[in-house]
Short mmCIF file of C-alpha atoms and ligand atoms in Angstrom, two decimals:
data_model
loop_
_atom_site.label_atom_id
_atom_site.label_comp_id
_atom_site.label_asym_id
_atom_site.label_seq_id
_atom_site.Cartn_x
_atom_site.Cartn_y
_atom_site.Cartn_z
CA UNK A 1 109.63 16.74 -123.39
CA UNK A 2 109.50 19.99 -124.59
CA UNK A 3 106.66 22.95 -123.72
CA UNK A 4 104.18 23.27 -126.34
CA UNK A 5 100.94 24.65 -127.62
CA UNK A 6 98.85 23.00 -130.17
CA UNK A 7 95.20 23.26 -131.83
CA UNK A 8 92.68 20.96 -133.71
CA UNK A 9 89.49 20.95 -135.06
CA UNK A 10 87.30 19.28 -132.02
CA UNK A 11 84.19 18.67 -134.64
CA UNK A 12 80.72 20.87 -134.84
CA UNK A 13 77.93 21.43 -132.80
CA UNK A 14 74.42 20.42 -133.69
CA UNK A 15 73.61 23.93 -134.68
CA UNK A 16 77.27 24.52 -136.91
CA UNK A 17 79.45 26.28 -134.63
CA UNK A 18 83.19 24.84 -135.90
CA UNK A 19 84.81 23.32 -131.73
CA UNK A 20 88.12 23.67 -131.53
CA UNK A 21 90.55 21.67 -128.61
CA UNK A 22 93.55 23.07 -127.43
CA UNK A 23 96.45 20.47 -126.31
CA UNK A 24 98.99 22.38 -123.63
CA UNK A 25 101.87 20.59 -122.36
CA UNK A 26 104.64 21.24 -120.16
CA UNK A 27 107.94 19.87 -119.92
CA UNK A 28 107.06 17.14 -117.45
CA UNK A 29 104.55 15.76 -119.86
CA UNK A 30 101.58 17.67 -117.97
CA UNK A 31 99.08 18.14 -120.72
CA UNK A 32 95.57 19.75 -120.61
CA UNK A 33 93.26 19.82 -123.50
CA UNK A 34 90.77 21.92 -123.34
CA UNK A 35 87.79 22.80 -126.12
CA UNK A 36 85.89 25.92 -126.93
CA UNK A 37 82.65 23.78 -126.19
CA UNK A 38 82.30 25.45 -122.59
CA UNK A 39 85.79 25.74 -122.26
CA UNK A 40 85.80 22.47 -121.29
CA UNK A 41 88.71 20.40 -119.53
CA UNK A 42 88.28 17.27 -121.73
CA UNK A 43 91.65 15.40 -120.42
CA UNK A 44 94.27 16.11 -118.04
CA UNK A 45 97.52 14.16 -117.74
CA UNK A 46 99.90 14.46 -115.02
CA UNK A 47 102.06 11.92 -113.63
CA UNK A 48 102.00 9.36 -110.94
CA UNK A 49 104.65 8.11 -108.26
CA UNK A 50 106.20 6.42 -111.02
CA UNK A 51 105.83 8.85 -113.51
CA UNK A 52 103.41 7.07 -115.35
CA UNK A 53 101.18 9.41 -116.65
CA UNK A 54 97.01 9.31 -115.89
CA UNK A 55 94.09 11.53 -116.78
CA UNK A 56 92.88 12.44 -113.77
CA UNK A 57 89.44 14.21 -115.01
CA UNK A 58 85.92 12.71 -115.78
CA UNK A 59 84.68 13.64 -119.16
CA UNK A 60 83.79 11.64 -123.11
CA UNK A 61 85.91 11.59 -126.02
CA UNK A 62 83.92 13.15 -128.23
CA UNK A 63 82.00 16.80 -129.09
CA UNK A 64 78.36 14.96 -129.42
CA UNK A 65 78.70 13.24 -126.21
CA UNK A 66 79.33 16.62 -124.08
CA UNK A 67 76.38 17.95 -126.08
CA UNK A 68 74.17 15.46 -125.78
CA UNK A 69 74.34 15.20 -121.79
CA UNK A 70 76.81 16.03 -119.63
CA UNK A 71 76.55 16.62 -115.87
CA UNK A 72 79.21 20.02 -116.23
CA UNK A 73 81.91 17.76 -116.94
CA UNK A 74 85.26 20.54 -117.09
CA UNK A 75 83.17 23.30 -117.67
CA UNK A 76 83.40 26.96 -117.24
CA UNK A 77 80.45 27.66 -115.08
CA UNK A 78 78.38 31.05 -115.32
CA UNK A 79 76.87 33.63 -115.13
CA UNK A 80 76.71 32.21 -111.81
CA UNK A 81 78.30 28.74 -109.89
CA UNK A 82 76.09 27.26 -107.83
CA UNK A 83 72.24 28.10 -106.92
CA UNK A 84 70.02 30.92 -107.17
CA UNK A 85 66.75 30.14 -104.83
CA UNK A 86 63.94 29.73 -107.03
CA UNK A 87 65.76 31.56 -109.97
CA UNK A 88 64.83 34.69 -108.73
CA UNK A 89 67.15 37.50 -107.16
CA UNK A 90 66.34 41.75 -106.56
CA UNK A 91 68.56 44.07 -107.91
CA UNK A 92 68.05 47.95 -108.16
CA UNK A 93 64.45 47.11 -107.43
CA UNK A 94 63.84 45.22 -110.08
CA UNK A 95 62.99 41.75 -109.84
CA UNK A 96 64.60 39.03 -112.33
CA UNK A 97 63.71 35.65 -112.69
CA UNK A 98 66.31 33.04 -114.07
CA UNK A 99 65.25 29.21 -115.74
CA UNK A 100 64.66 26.85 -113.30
CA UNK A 101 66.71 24.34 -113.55
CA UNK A 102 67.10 22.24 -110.60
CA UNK A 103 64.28 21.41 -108.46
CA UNK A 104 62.86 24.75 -107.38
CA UNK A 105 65.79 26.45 -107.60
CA UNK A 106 68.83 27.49 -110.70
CA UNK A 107 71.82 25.70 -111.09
CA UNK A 108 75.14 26.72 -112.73
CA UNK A 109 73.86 29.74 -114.98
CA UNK A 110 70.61 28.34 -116.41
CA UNK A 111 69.04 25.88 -119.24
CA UNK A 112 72.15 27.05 -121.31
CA UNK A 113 75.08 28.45 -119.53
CA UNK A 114 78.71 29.22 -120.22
CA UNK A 115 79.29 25.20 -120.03
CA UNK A 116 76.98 24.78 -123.08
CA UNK A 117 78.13 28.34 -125.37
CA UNK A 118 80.91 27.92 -127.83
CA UNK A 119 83.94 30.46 -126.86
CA UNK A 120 86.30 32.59 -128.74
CA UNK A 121 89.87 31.44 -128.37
CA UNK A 122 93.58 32.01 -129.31
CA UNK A 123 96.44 30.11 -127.74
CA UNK A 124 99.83 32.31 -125.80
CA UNK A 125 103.17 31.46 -124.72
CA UNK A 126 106.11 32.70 -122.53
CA UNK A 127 109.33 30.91 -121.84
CA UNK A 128 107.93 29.57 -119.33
CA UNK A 129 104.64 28.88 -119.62
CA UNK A 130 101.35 28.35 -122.60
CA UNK A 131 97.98 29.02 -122.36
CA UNK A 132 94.50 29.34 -123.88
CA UNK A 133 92.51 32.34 -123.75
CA UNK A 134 88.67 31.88 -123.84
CA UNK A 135 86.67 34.55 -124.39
CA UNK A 136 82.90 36.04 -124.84
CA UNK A 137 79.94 38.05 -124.92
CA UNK A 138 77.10 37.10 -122.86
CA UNK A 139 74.35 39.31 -124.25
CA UNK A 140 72.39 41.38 -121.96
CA UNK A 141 69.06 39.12 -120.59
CA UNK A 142 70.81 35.68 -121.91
CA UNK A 143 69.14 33.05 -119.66
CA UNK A 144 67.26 36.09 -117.70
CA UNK A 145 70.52 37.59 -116.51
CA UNK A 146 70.78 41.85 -116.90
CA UNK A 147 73.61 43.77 -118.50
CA UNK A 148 76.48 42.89 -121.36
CA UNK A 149 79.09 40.38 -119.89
CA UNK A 150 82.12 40.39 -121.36
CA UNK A 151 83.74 37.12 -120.01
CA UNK A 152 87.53 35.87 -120.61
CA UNK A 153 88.74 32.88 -118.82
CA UNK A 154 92.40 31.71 -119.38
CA UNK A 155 94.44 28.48 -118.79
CA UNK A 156 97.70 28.69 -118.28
CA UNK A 157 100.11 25.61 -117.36
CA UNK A 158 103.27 26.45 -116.13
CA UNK A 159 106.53 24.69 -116.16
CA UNK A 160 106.49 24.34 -112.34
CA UNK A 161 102.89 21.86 -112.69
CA UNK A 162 100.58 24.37 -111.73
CA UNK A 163 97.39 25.40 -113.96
CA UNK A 164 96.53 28.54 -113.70
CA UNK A 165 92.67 29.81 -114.48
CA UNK A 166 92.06 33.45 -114.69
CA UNK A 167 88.54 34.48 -114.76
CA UNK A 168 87.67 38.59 -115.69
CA UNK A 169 84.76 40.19 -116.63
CA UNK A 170 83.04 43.60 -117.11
CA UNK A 171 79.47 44.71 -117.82
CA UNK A 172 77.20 47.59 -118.55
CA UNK A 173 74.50 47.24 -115.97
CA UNK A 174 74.86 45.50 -112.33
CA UNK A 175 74.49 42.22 -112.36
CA UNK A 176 76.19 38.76 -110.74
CA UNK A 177 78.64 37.21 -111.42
CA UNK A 178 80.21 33.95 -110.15
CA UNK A 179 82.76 31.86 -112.09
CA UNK A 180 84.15 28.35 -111.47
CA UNK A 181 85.40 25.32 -112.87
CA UNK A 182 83.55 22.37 -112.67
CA UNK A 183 86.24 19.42 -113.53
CA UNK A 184 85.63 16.31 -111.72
CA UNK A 185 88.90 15.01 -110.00
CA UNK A 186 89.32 10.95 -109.43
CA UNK A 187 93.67 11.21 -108.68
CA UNK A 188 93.86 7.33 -109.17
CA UNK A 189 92.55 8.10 -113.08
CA UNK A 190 89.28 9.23 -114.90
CA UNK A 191 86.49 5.68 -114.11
CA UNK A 192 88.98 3.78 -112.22
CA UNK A 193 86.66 3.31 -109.38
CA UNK A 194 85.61 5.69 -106.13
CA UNK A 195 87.09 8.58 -104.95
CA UNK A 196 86.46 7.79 -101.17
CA UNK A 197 89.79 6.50 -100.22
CA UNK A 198 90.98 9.67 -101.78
CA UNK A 199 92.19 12.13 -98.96
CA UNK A 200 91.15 15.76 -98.36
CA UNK A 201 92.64 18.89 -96.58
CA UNK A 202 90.32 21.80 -96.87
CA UNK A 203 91.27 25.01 -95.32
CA UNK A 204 87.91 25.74 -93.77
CA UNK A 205 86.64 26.30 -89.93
CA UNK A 206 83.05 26.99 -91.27
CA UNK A 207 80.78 25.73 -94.33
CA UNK A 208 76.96 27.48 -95.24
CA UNK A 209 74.72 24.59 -94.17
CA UNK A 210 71.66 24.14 -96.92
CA UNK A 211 68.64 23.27 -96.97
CA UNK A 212 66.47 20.01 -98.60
CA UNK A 213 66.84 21.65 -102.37
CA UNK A 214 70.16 22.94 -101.40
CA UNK A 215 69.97 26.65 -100.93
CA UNK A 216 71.83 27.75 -97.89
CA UNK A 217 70.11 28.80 -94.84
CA UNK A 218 72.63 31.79 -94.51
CA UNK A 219 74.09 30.80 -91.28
CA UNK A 220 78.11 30.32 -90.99
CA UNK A 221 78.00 27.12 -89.24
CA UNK A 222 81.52 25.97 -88.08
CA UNK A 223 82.80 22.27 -88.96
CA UNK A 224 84.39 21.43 -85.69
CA UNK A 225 82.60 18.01 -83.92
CA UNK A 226 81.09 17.24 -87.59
CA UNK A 227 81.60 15.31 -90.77
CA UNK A 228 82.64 18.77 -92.71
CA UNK A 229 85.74 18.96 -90.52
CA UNK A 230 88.44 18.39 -92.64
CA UNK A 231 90.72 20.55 -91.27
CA UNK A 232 93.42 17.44 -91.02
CA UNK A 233 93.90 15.86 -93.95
CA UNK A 234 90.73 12.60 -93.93
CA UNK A 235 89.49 10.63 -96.39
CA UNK A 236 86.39 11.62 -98.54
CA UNK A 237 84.88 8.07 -97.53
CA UNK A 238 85.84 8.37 -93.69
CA UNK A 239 82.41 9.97 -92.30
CA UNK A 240 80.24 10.72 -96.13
CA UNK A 241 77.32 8.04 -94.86
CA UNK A 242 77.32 9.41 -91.08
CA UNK A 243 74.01 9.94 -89.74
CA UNK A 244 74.30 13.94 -90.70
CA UNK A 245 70.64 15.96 -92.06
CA UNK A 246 73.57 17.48 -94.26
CA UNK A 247 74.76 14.97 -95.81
CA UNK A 248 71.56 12.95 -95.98
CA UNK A 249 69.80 16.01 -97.78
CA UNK A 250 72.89 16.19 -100.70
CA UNK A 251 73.60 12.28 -100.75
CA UNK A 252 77.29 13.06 -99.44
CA UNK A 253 79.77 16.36 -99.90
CA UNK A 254 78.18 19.09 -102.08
CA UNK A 255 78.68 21.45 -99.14
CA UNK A 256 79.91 25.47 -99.95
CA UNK A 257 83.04 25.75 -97.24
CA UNK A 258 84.39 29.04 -95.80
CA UNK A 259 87.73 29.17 -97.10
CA UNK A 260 90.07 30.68 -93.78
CA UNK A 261 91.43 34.24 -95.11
CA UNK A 262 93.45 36.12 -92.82
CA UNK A 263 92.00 39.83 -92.23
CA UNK A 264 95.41 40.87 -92.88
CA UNK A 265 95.42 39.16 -96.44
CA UNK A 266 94.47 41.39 -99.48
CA UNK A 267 91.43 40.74 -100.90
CA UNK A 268 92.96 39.28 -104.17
CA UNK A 269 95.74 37.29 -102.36
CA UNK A 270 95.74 33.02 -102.96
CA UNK A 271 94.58 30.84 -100.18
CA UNK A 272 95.69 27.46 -99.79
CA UNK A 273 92.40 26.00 -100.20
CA UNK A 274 92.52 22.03 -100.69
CA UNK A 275 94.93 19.65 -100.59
CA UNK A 276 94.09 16.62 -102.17
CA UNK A 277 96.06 13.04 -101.90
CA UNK A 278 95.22 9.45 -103.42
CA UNK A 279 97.45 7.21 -101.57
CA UNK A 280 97.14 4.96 -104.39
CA UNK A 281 98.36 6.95 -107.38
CA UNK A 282 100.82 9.02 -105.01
CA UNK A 283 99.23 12.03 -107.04
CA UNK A 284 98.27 14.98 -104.74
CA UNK A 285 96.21 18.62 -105.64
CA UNK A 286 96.39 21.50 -104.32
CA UNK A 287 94.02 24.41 -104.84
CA UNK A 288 94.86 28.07 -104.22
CA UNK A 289 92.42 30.56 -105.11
CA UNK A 290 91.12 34.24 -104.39
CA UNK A 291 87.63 33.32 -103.86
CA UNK A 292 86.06 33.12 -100.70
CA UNK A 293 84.03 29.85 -100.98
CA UNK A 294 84.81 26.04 -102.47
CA UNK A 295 81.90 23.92 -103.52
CA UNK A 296 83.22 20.36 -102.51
CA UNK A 297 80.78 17.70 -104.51
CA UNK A 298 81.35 14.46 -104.51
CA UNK A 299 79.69 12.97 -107.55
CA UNK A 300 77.10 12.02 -105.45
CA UNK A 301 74.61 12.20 -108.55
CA UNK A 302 76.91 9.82 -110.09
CA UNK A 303 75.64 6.46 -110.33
CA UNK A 304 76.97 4.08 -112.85
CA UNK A 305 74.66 5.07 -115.88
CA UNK A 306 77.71 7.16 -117.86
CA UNK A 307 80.23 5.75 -119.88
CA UNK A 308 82.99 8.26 -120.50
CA UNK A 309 86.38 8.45 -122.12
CA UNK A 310 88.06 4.94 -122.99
CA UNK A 311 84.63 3.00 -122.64
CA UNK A 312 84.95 3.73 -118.65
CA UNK A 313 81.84 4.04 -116.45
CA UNK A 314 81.66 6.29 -113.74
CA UNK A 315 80.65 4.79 -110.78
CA UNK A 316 78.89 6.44 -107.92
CA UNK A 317 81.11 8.74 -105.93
CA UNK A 318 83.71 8.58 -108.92
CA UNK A 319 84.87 11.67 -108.66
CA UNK A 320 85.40 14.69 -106.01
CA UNK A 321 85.25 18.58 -107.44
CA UNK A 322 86.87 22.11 -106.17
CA UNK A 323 84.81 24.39 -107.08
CA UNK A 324 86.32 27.67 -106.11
CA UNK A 325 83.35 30.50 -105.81
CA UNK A 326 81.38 32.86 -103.96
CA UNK A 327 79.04 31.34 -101.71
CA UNK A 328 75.55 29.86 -103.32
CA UNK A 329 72.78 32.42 -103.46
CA UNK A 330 74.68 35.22 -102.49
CA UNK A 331 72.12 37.83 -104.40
CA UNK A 332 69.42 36.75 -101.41
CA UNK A 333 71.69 36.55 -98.88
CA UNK A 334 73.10 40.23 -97.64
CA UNK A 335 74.84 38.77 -95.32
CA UNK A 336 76.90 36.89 -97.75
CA UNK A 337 80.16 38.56 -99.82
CA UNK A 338 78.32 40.03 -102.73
CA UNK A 339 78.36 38.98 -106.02
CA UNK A 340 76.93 42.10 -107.98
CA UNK A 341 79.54 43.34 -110.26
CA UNK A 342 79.04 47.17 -111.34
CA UNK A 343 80.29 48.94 -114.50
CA UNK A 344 83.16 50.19 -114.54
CA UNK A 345 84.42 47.68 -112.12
CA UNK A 346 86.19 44.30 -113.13
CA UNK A 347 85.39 41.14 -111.65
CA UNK A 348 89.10 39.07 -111.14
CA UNK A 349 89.38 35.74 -109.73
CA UNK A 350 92.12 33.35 -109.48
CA UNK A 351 92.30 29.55 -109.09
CA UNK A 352 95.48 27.90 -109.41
CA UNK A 353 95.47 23.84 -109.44
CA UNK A 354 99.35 22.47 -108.43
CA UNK A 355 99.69 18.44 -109.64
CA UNK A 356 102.21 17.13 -107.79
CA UNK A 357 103.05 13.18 -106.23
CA UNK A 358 103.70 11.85 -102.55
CA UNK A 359 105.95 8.86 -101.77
C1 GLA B 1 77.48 21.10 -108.55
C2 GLA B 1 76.29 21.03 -107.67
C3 GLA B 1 75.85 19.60 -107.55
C4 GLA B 1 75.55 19.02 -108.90
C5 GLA B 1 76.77 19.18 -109.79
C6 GLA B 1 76.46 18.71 -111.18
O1 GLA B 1 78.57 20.55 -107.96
O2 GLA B 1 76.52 21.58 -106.41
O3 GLA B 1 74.70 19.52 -106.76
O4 GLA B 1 74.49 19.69 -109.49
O5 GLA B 1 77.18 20.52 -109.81
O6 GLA B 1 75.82 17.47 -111.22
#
């Protein structure tokens, strides 16, 4: 198989904008397609023990589907991953208030966030490597947010089975900013059951405990003696329906963890964040990223009522996701790494997702 980069018309939004998808494939047959549509991650091949290849990522065949409802299937998440309590934040003493979008609080950038915008994009190349490059403008107040953000987030799958997401942006006024990627992993294959006899590592001593709507309550809380230890590689199912307030509030994982970053580490340096293994498949993940904070959901919201690609329904718990980010509601929380991004600065985040098998 040879490294490639191709492109196709992905059909048109309700309100005309022309979706393209973008096929990437490496010479191990690893292919990603990925659509201007909220830059999603529509598919995701990569192999298993026996080389047979899967898609590994939730998601529908088709444009109208994503538009129509989808619960941030593959998306590119922003302005900002995660919750802002009650939509509201202070900034340079001026108070903004964001849709609200998820009980009392805002989810994932608003009514219509990056997931939900169609994105510039042009397709690169090396010898070793191919990529998209998604790119645009998020116009200063869009979904209550201040300043011009000029967003590009790029894919790039490598020859060695690693995808690599780059997130950058820059604006004219302060404002936050927090990026992710919201695919939703199931390693035995997209609606072929549960994920919780799927096994997680995740390089964590500490999580940010929330609340009933799922704000955090600011304090660091470590995970030793509790069901958010996985520290030692455990299955997702092992401890999810423990008697825990935590989990009870968020019907399982969906749980911000304190990724371990050694002081001497520079600040943009990859942390081994997750390692991921179905013992079924033999297909393992691992996560590496430069943010300080992984959201860990696990499709807890899920529950039987979606049919997605291939005619296959996603059952409760289908599906675990990694998204890397700073911590929910940093722009209340001082005591949190902040998340205001100033001109003249650029915001720079990595993620890299390595696909690999165990025996
Ligand atoms: C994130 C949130 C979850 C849920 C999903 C989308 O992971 O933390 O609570 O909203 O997105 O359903």
């Amino acid at each position: 198989m040879s490294r490639s980069v191709t492109q196709a018309p992905f059909g048109t939004t309700p309100d005309s904008q022309a979706v393209e998808i973008y096929t990437l494939t490496n010479p191990h047959g690893i292919q990603v397609r990925a659509m201007t549509y909220g830059g999603v991650i529509v598919s995701l091949k990569t192999p298993d023990r026996t080389g047979e290849l899967g898609d590994i990522v939730l998601g529908y065949d088709d444009l109208a589907h994503y538009v129509a409802d989808s619960p941030y299937f593959g998306a590119i998440i922003g302005r900002y991953a995660n919750r802002i309590a009650k939509g509201r934040f202070t900034l340079d003493g001026k108070t903004y208030q964001l849709p609200v979008n998820d009980g009392p609080n805002s989810l994932h950038g608003g009514t219509k966030g990056f997931d939900k915008r169609v994105w510039d994009a042009h397709s690169v190349q090396t010898d070793s490597t191919v990529g998209v490059v998604f790119h645009r403008v998020s116009p200063d107040g869009e979904e209550g947010y201040p300043g011009t953000l000029d967003v590009t987030v790029t894919y790039t799958l490598k020859d060695d089975d690693e995808l690599v997401i780059d997130y950058r942006a820059t604006t004219d006024e302060d404002t936050p900013v927090n990026l992710t990627q919201h695919s939703y992993f199931n390693l035995d294959g997209a609606g072929n059951g549960d994920v919780l006899g799927q096994e997680l590592m995740v390089n964590a001593d500490s999580y940010t405990p929330i609340d009933s709507t799922f704000i955090p309550t600011g304090q660091i809380a470590p995970v030793a003696g509790t069901p958010f230890d996985f520290r030692t590689l455990t299955a997702i199912g092992a401890r999810i329906d423990d008697d825990n307030q935590q989990l009870k509030w968020a019907g399982g994982y969906d749980h911000n963890f304190v990724l371990n970053r050694p002081d001497s580490l520079p600040a943009d340096a990859l942390v081994h964040a997750v390692h991921a293994v179905d013992p079924k498949s033999g297909r393992t993940l691992d996560v590496y990223t430069t943010e300080p904070g992984i959201q860990i959901y696990t499709g807890n919201f899920l529950d039987g009522t979606i049919t997605g690609k291939d005619g296959k329904v996603y059952v409760h718990r289908g599906a675990f996701t990694v998204e890397t980010q700073h911590y929910p509601d940093s722009p209340n929380e001082p005591s949190f790494p902040s998340t205001i991004l100033h001109p003249g600065q650029t915001y720079q985040s990595r993620t890299v997702w390595k696909f690999g098998v165990q025996g």
